[in-house]
GROMACS .gro file of C-alpha atoms in nm:
model
  324
    1MET     CA    1  10.468   5.742   8.628
    2GLY     CA    2  10.706   5.826   8.345
    3ARG     CA    3  10.936   6.123   8.343
    4ARG     CA    4  10.803   6.444   8.195
    5THR     CA    5  10.939   6.537   7.855
    6GLU     CA    6  11.177   6.830   7.879
    7LEU     CA    7  11.044   7.147   7.723
    8PRO     CA    8  11.247   7.307   7.442
    9ASP     CA    9  11.497   7.561   7.572
   10GLU     CA   10  11.364   7.815   7.322
   11LEU     CA   11  11.040   7.845   7.518
   12GLY     CA   12  11.196   7.970   7.840
   13GLY     CA   13  10.984   7.986   8.154
   14GLU     CA   14  10.689   8.182   8.008
   15PHE     CA   15  10.536   8.109   7.670
   16SER     CA   16  10.216   8.082   7.472
   17ALA     CA   17  10.059   7.745   7.413
   18ALA     CA   18  10.056   7.820   7.040
   19LEU     CA   19  10.433   7.871   7.037
   20ALA     CA   20  10.482   7.550   7.233
   21ARG     CA   21  10.272   7.356   6.983
   22ARG     CA   22  10.485   7.494   6.698
   23HIS     CA   23  10.787   7.352   6.882
   24GLY     CA   24  10.624   7.010   6.896
   25VAL     CA   25  10.501   7.016   7.257
   26THR     CA   26  10.192   6.800   7.299
   27ARG     CA   27   9.867   6.918   7.456
   28SER     CA   28   9.905   6.663   7.735
   29ARG     CA   29  10.253   6.799   7.816
   30LEU     CA   30  10.105   7.149   7.839
   31ARG     CA   31   9.874   7.015   8.112
   32GLY     CA   32  10.173   6.905   8.321
   33GLY     CA   33  10.184   6.992   8.689
   34ASP     CA   34  10.510   7.183   8.645
   35LEU     CA   35  10.322   7.446   8.443
   36ARG     CA   36  10.046   7.687   8.537
   37ALA     CA   37   9.796   7.860   8.310
   38PRO     CA   38   9.715   8.211   8.438
   39PHE     CA   39   9.530   8.282   8.112
   40PHE     CA   40   9.392   8.068   7.833
   41GLY     CA   41   9.677   7.996   7.594
   42VAL     CA   42   9.956   8.090   7.838
   43ARG     CA   43  10.190   7.859   8.026
   44ILE     CA   44  10.435   7.963   8.296
   45ALA     CA   45  10.670   7.739   8.492
   46ALA     CA   46  10.507   7.667   8.827
   47ASP     CA   47  10.813   7.792   9.017
   48ILE     CA   48  10.801   8.136   8.848
   49SER     CA   49  10.598   8.406   9.020
   50PHE     CA   50  10.574   8.775   8.939
   51GLU     CA   51  10.403   8.856   9.267
   52VAL     CA   52  10.582   9.107   9.492
   53ASP     CA   53  10.417   9.204   9.819
   54ALA     CA   54  10.424   9.555   9.962
   55GLU     CA   55  10.296   9.705  10.284
   56ASP     CA   56  10.165  10.017  10.112
   57PRO     CA   57   9.827   9.928   9.952
   58TYR     CA   58   9.884  10.169   9.660
   59GLN     CA   59  10.218  10.005   9.581
   60ARG     CA   60  10.069   9.658   9.631
   61GLN     CA   61   9.794   9.727   9.375
   62ARG     CA   62  10.044   9.871   9.128
   63LEU     CA   63  10.268   9.564   9.156
   64ARG     CA   64   9.966   9.334   9.123
   65ARG     CA   65   9.864   9.501   8.797
   66ILE     CA   66  10.217   9.460   8.662
   67ALA     CA   67  10.227   9.094   8.770
   68ARG     CA   68   9.905   9.020   8.582
   69ALA     CA   69  10.041   9.196   8.274
   70ARG     CA   70  10.359   8.988   8.283
   71GLU     CA   71  10.150   8.671   8.309
   72TYR     CA   72   9.950   8.768   8.000
   73ALA     CA   73  10.248   8.899   7.800
   74PRO     CA   74  10.344   8.564   7.635
   75ARG     CA   75  10.024   8.567   7.429
   76LEU     CA   76  10.017   8.941   7.353
   77HIS     CA   77   9.952   8.984   6.980
   78LYS     CA   78  10.207   9.203   6.799
   79GLY     CA   79   9.932   9.459   6.737
   80HIS     CA   80   9.816   9.456   7.100
   81PHE     CA   81   9.954   9.649   7.395
   82PHE     CA   82   9.876   9.716   7.761
   83SER     CA   83   9.670  10.029   7.819
   84HIS     CA   84   9.464  10.230   8.069
   85GLN     CA   85   9.523  10.146   8.439
   86THR     CA   86   9.756   9.860   8.349
   87ALA     CA   87   9.977  10.092   8.146
   88ALA     CA   88   9.976  10.357   8.419
   89SER     CA   89  10.101  10.098   8.668
   90ILE     CA   90  10.369   9.970   8.429
   91TRP     CA   91  10.499  10.328   8.402
   92GLY     CA   92  10.495  10.355   8.783
   93GLY     CA   93  10.214  10.609   8.781
   94PRO     CA   94   9.991  10.678   9.082
   95LEU     CA   95   9.630  10.561   9.076
   96PRO     CA   96   9.356  10.584   9.339
   97LEU     CA   97   9.296  10.276   9.551
   98ALA     CA   98   9.056  10.030   9.390
   99PHE     CA   99   8.792   9.857   9.601
  100THR     CA  100   8.565   9.557   9.556
  101GLU     CA  101   8.186   9.594   9.549
  102ASP     CA  102   8.170   9.501   9.918
  103GLY     CA  103   8.422   9.769  10.016
  104ARG     CA  104   8.741   9.564  10.051
  105ILE     CA  105   9.071   9.675   9.899
  106ALA     CA  106   9.088   9.502   9.561
  107ASP     CA  107   9.364   9.256   9.476
  108ASP     CA  108   9.256   9.119   9.137
  109PHE     CA  109   9.324   9.334   8.832
  110PRO     CA  110   9.242   9.199   8.485
  111PRO     CA  111   9.494   9.351   8.244
  112HIS     CA  112   9.372   9.619   8.005
  113VAL     CA  113   9.475   9.506   7.656
  114CYS     CA  114   9.420   9.729   7.353
  115ALA     CA  115   9.418   9.643   6.982
  116LEU     CA  116   9.539   9.885   6.716
  117GLY     CA  117   9.370   9.978   6.391
  118PRO     CA  118   9.181   9.701   6.208
  119LEU     CA  119   9.255   9.431   6.466
  120ALA     CA  120   8.961   9.294   6.663
  121GLU     CA  121   8.922   9.389   7.028
  122PRO     CA  122   9.089   9.126   7.251
  123ARG     CA  123   8.827   8.907   7.418
  124THR     CA  124   9.024   8.653   7.621
  125SER     CA  125   8.872   8.560   7.956
  126GLY     CA  126   9.036   8.747   8.243
  127ILE     CA  127   9.130   9.064   8.054
  128ILE     CA  128   8.958   9.393   7.969
  129GLY     CA  129   8.977   9.445   7.594
  130HIS     CA  130   8.986   9.774   7.403
  131ARG     CA  131   9.030   9.884   7.044
  132THR     CA  132   9.162  10.219   6.921
  133ARG     CA  133   9.284  10.403   6.613
  134TRP     CA  134   9.651  10.477   6.544
  135SER     CA  135   9.590  10.850   6.585
  136PHE     CA  136   9.450  10.801   6.936
  137THR     CA  137   9.753  10.636   7.091
  138ALA     CA  138  10.126  10.572   7.075
  139MET     CA  139  10.269  10.229   7.142
  140THR     CA  140  10.611  10.179   7.296
  141GLU     CA  141  10.794   9.939   7.527
  142HIS     CA  142  10.880   9.982   7.892
  143ASP     CA  143  11.045   9.734   8.126
  144GLY     CA  144  11.002   9.458   7.868
  145LEU     CA  145  10.628   9.515   7.818
  146ARG     CA  146  10.450   9.665   7.517
  147VAL     CA  147  10.249   9.956   7.648
  148SER     CA  148  10.080  10.284   7.554
  149SER     CA  149  10.299  10.592   7.589
  150PRO     CA  150  10.267  10.803   7.906
  151ALA     CA  151  10.074  11.076   7.721
  152ALA     CA  152   9.839  10.825   7.556
  153THR     CA  153   9.791  10.649   7.889
  154TRP     CA  154   9.694  10.973   8.064
  155ALA     CA  155   9.451  11.069   7.787
  156SER     CA  156   9.282  10.727   7.809
  157LEU     CA  157   9.199  10.765   8.179
  158GLY     CA  158   8.940  11.042   8.170
  159SER     CA  159   8.716  10.828   8.391
  160LEU     CA  160   8.941  10.912   8.688
  161ARG     CA  161   8.851  11.195   8.925
  162LEU     CA  162   8.996  11.538   8.852
  163HIS     CA  163   9.252  11.535   9.133
  164ASP     CA  164   9.370  11.187   9.035
  165LEU     CA  165   9.420  11.301   8.674
  166ILE     CA  166   9.626  11.595   8.800
  167ALA     CA  167   9.840  11.366   9.019
  168LEU     CA  168   9.900  11.125   8.729
  169GLY     CA  169   9.986  11.414   8.497
  170ASP     CA  170  10.226  11.554   8.758
  171TYR     CA  171  10.401  11.217   8.772
  172PHE     CA  172  10.438  11.183   8.396
  173CYS     CA  173  10.557  11.543   8.349
  174ARG     CA  174  10.796  11.571   8.643
  175GLU     CA  175  11.119  11.751   8.556
  176TRP     CA  176  11.422  11.629   8.748
  177ARG     CA  177  11.591  11.961   8.815
  178GLN     CA  178  11.924  12.031   8.981
  179GLY     CA  179  11.919  12.119   9.351
  180ARG     CA  180  12.063  12.032   9.691
  181GLY     CA  181  11.768  11.819   9.800
  182ARG     CA  182  11.670  11.687   9.456
  183PRO     CA  183  11.725  11.321   9.356
  184ASP     CA  184  11.829  11.205   9.007
  185PRO     CA  185  11.889  11.549   8.850
  186GLY     CA  186  11.880  11.549   8.473
  187ARG     CA  187  11.660  11.241   8.441
  188THR     CA  188  11.435  11.268   8.134
  189PRO     CA  189  11.065  11.336   8.203
  190LEU     CA  190  10.825  11.070   8.080
  191ALA     CA  191  10.611  11.333   7.907
  192THR     CA  192  10.550  11.706   7.880
  193PRO     CA  193  10.224  11.899   7.920
  194ASP     CA  194  10.233  11.958   7.544
  195ASP     CA  195  10.250  11.581   7.488
  196LEU     CA  196   9.938  11.538   7.700
  197ARG     CA  197   9.762  11.822   7.521
  198ARG     CA  198   9.837  11.682   7.176
  199MET     CA  199   9.709  11.338   7.274
  200LEU     CA  200   9.394  11.490   7.424
  201GLU     CA  201   9.320  11.695   7.113
  202VAL     CA  202   9.330  11.413   6.855
  203GLY     CA  203   8.959  11.337   6.900
  204ARG     CA  204   8.675  11.255   7.136
  205ARG     CA  205   8.784  11.111   7.469
  206ILE     CA  206   8.599  10.959   7.763
  207GLY     CA  207   8.604  11.223   8.036
  208ALA     CA  208   8.732  11.490   7.797
  209ASP     CA  209   8.597  11.773   8.015
  210ARG     CA  210   8.788  11.641   8.317
  211LEU     CA  211   9.103  11.592   8.112
  212ARG     CA  212   9.079  11.949   7.982
  213ALA     CA  213   9.021  12.079   8.335
  214ALA     CA  214   9.319  11.883   8.469
  215LEU     CA  215   9.569  11.985   8.203
  216PRO     CA  216   9.638  12.348   8.311
  217ARG     CA  217   9.668  12.235   8.675
  218ILE     CA  218   9.948  11.987   8.607
  219ARG     CA  219  10.285  12.095   8.745
  220GLN     CA  220  10.631  11.971   8.653
  221ASP     CA  221  10.786  11.976   8.999
  222SER     CA  222  10.556  11.762   9.213
  223TRP     CA  223  10.725  11.460   9.367
  224SER     CA  224  10.437  11.249   9.493
  225PRO     CA  225  10.063  11.200   9.439
  226ARG     CA  226   9.991  11.303   9.798
  227GLU     CA  227  10.172  11.633   9.738
  228SER     CA  228   9.963  11.679   9.425
  229LEU     CA  229   9.640  11.617   9.617
  230VAL     CA  230   9.740  11.861   9.893
  231ARG     CA  231   9.810  12.126   9.630
  232CYS     CA  232   9.469  12.062   9.472
  233VAL     CA  233   9.294  12.103   9.808
  234LEU     CA  234   9.465  12.438   9.866
  235ALA     CA  235   9.384  12.562   9.515
  236ASP     CA  236   9.020  12.450   9.542
  237ALA     CA  237   8.994  12.651   9.865
  238GLY     CA  238   9.109  12.964   9.684
  239LEU     CA  239   9.451  12.979   9.850
  240PRO     CA  240   9.757  13.093   9.654
  241GLU     CA  241   9.954  12.813   9.495
  242PRO     CA  242  10.275  12.726   9.681
  243GLN     CA  243  10.614  12.668   9.523
  244LEU     CA  244  10.696  12.299   9.504
  245ASN     CA  245  10.998  12.121   9.649
  246VAL     CA  246  11.204  12.423   9.737
  247ASP     CA  247  11.554  12.399   9.887
  248VAL     CA  248  11.550  12.616  10.200
  249PHE     CA  249  11.857  12.774  10.363
  250ASP     CA  250  11.889  12.977  10.682
  251ASP     CA  251  12.033  13.329  10.700
  252ALA     CA  252  12.384  13.185  10.732
  253GLY     CA  253  12.343  12.978  10.415
  254ARG     CA  254  12.302  12.646  10.597
  255PHE     CA  255  12.082  12.397  10.410
  256LEU     CA  256  11.769  12.320  10.614
  257GLY     CA  257  11.593  12.085  10.378
  258CYS     CA  258  11.381  12.052  10.067
  259VAL     CA  259  11.027  12.166  10.149
  260ASP     CA  260  10.731  11.992   9.983
  261MET     CA  261  10.531  12.313   9.942
  262SER     CA  262  10.660  12.659  10.026
  263TYR     CA  263  10.520  13.008  10.068
  264GLY     CA  264  10.866  13.160  10.077
  265GLN     CA  265  10.778  13.522  10.146
  266GLU     CA  266  10.562  13.425  10.444
  267LYS     CA  267  10.802  13.146  10.554
  268VAL     CA  268  10.517  12.894  10.564
  269ALA     CA  269  10.590  12.534  10.465
  270VAL     CA  270  10.341  12.253  10.402
  271GLU     CA  271  10.487  11.905  10.450
  272TYR     CA  272  10.313  11.578  10.370
  273LEU     CA  273  10.411  11.302  10.613
  274GLY     CA  274  10.349  10.955  10.478
  275MET     CA  275  10.394  10.619  10.649
  276LEU     CA  276  10.657  10.669  10.918
  277HIS     CA  277  10.949  10.428  10.915
  278GLY     CA  278  11.279  10.445  11.104
  279ALA     CA  279  11.538  10.674  10.948
  280THR     CA  280  11.285  10.851  10.726
  281TRP     CA  281  11.077  10.948  11.028
  282ALA     CA  282  11.385  11.071  11.217
  283ALA     CA  283  11.503  11.277  10.918
  284ASP     CA  284  11.158  11.437  10.884
  285VAL     CA  285  11.153  11.529  11.253
  286GLU     CA  286  11.499  11.689  11.234
  287ARG     CA  287  11.421  11.877  10.913
  288ILE     CA  288  11.096  12.021  11.048
  289ALA     CA  289  11.265  12.117  11.376
  290ALA     CA  290  11.538  12.302  11.183
  291LEU     CA  291  11.279  12.489  10.976
  292ARG     CA  292  11.087  12.598  11.285
  293ALA     CA  293  11.406  12.707  11.458
  294ALA     CA  294  11.475  12.928  11.155
  295GLY     CA  295  11.136  13.096  11.191
  296TRP     CA  296  10.926  12.892  10.952
  297ILE     CA  297  10.568  12.788  11.024
  298VAL     CA  298  10.535  12.423  10.921
  299ILE     CA  299  10.195  12.263  10.855
  300GLU     CA  300  10.228  11.886  10.879
  301VAL     CA  301   9.977  11.697  10.664
  302THR     CA  302   9.890  11.334  10.733
  303ALA     CA  303   9.656  11.097  10.549
  304PRO     CA  304   9.372  11.157  10.801
  305LEU     CA  305   9.407  11.535  10.761
  306LEU     CA  306   9.403  11.504  10.381
  307LYS     CA  307   9.060  11.341  10.418
  308ARG     CA  308   8.943  11.664  10.588
  309PRO     CA  309   9.021  11.917  10.313
  310GLU     CA  310   8.835  12.205  10.481
  311GLU     CA  311   9.047  12.170  10.796
  312LEU     CA  312   9.368  12.143  10.594
  313ALA     CA  313   9.286  12.460  10.402
  314ARG     CA  314   9.189  12.639  10.725
  315ARG     CA  315   9.524  12.559  10.887
  316VAL     CA  316   9.723  12.682  10.589
  317ALA     CA  317   9.512  12.997  10.555
  318SER     CA  318   9.556  13.068  10.927
  319ALA     CA  319   9.934  13.025  10.901
  320LEU     CA  320   9.951  13.263  10.605
  321ARG     CA  321   9.751  13.526  10.795
  322ARG     CA  322   9.977  13.495  11.100
  323ALA     CA  323  10.290  13.524  10.886
  324ARG     CA  324  10.171  13.844  10.723
   0.00000   0.00000   0.00000
């Protein structure tokens, strides 16, 4: 067997078959075992993988969507961009878990690819194609990928449930304020509520009623989608809305911690506890103990409790009554 012809350096490790042909690469060379073809018309060096595993299924699905987008990117037309759930994942936004028809957690995510203006809707096998007008979107680049803007992405996802739209809007509109327990102060928000509103109002949208219902419930100080969902449960139950991510100090001015959700006057805190790991778990235990020692009532919310919204609301309502 003869040696494989070296590929031109200009191609790099990921390229379109069309570009390779323009550089003189033969069709037989493009079928070489050192290349893989994740999509028709795309070649990637066999030793290059964009897959990154994660224990958290939400993070794993987000990374899988990004990996599929990166595999398709070499053949992305200059008037095409990633949109919908793919765009949300590229921006780091939270999405609900996706499942297969037989109830398993999904692991295959065809990229959403959108065409602008007069261009035809993309129809390549293995992708989900869309077509939109210039006025309905804004195209930008993030992390090396051409993608719809955060506001346009949010407005394109009206098929999501109301609480998921609120959580995604919270993520895009988060303001990184100064504070003792606040990370990355001064970081620029990805969008503002006005950005979302303008993108929603340009014309008819799928799920427009849900988008309109979500918009006034978006907050700019929520730090995680689980916090957003807890807040939605409390509001749906008719409870007063808590302050979000409040730095709490004792009477002597000692910093006790940054509380996920706070009813300051009643000294009731609602804390979402995610997957418990090592130092994070220990820090949570110490912070909650310090709050309780200072006279706070702390409601700890776990994933199983979040699936029982009536019980969650009952516990918070009971704590507020006791505090008064």
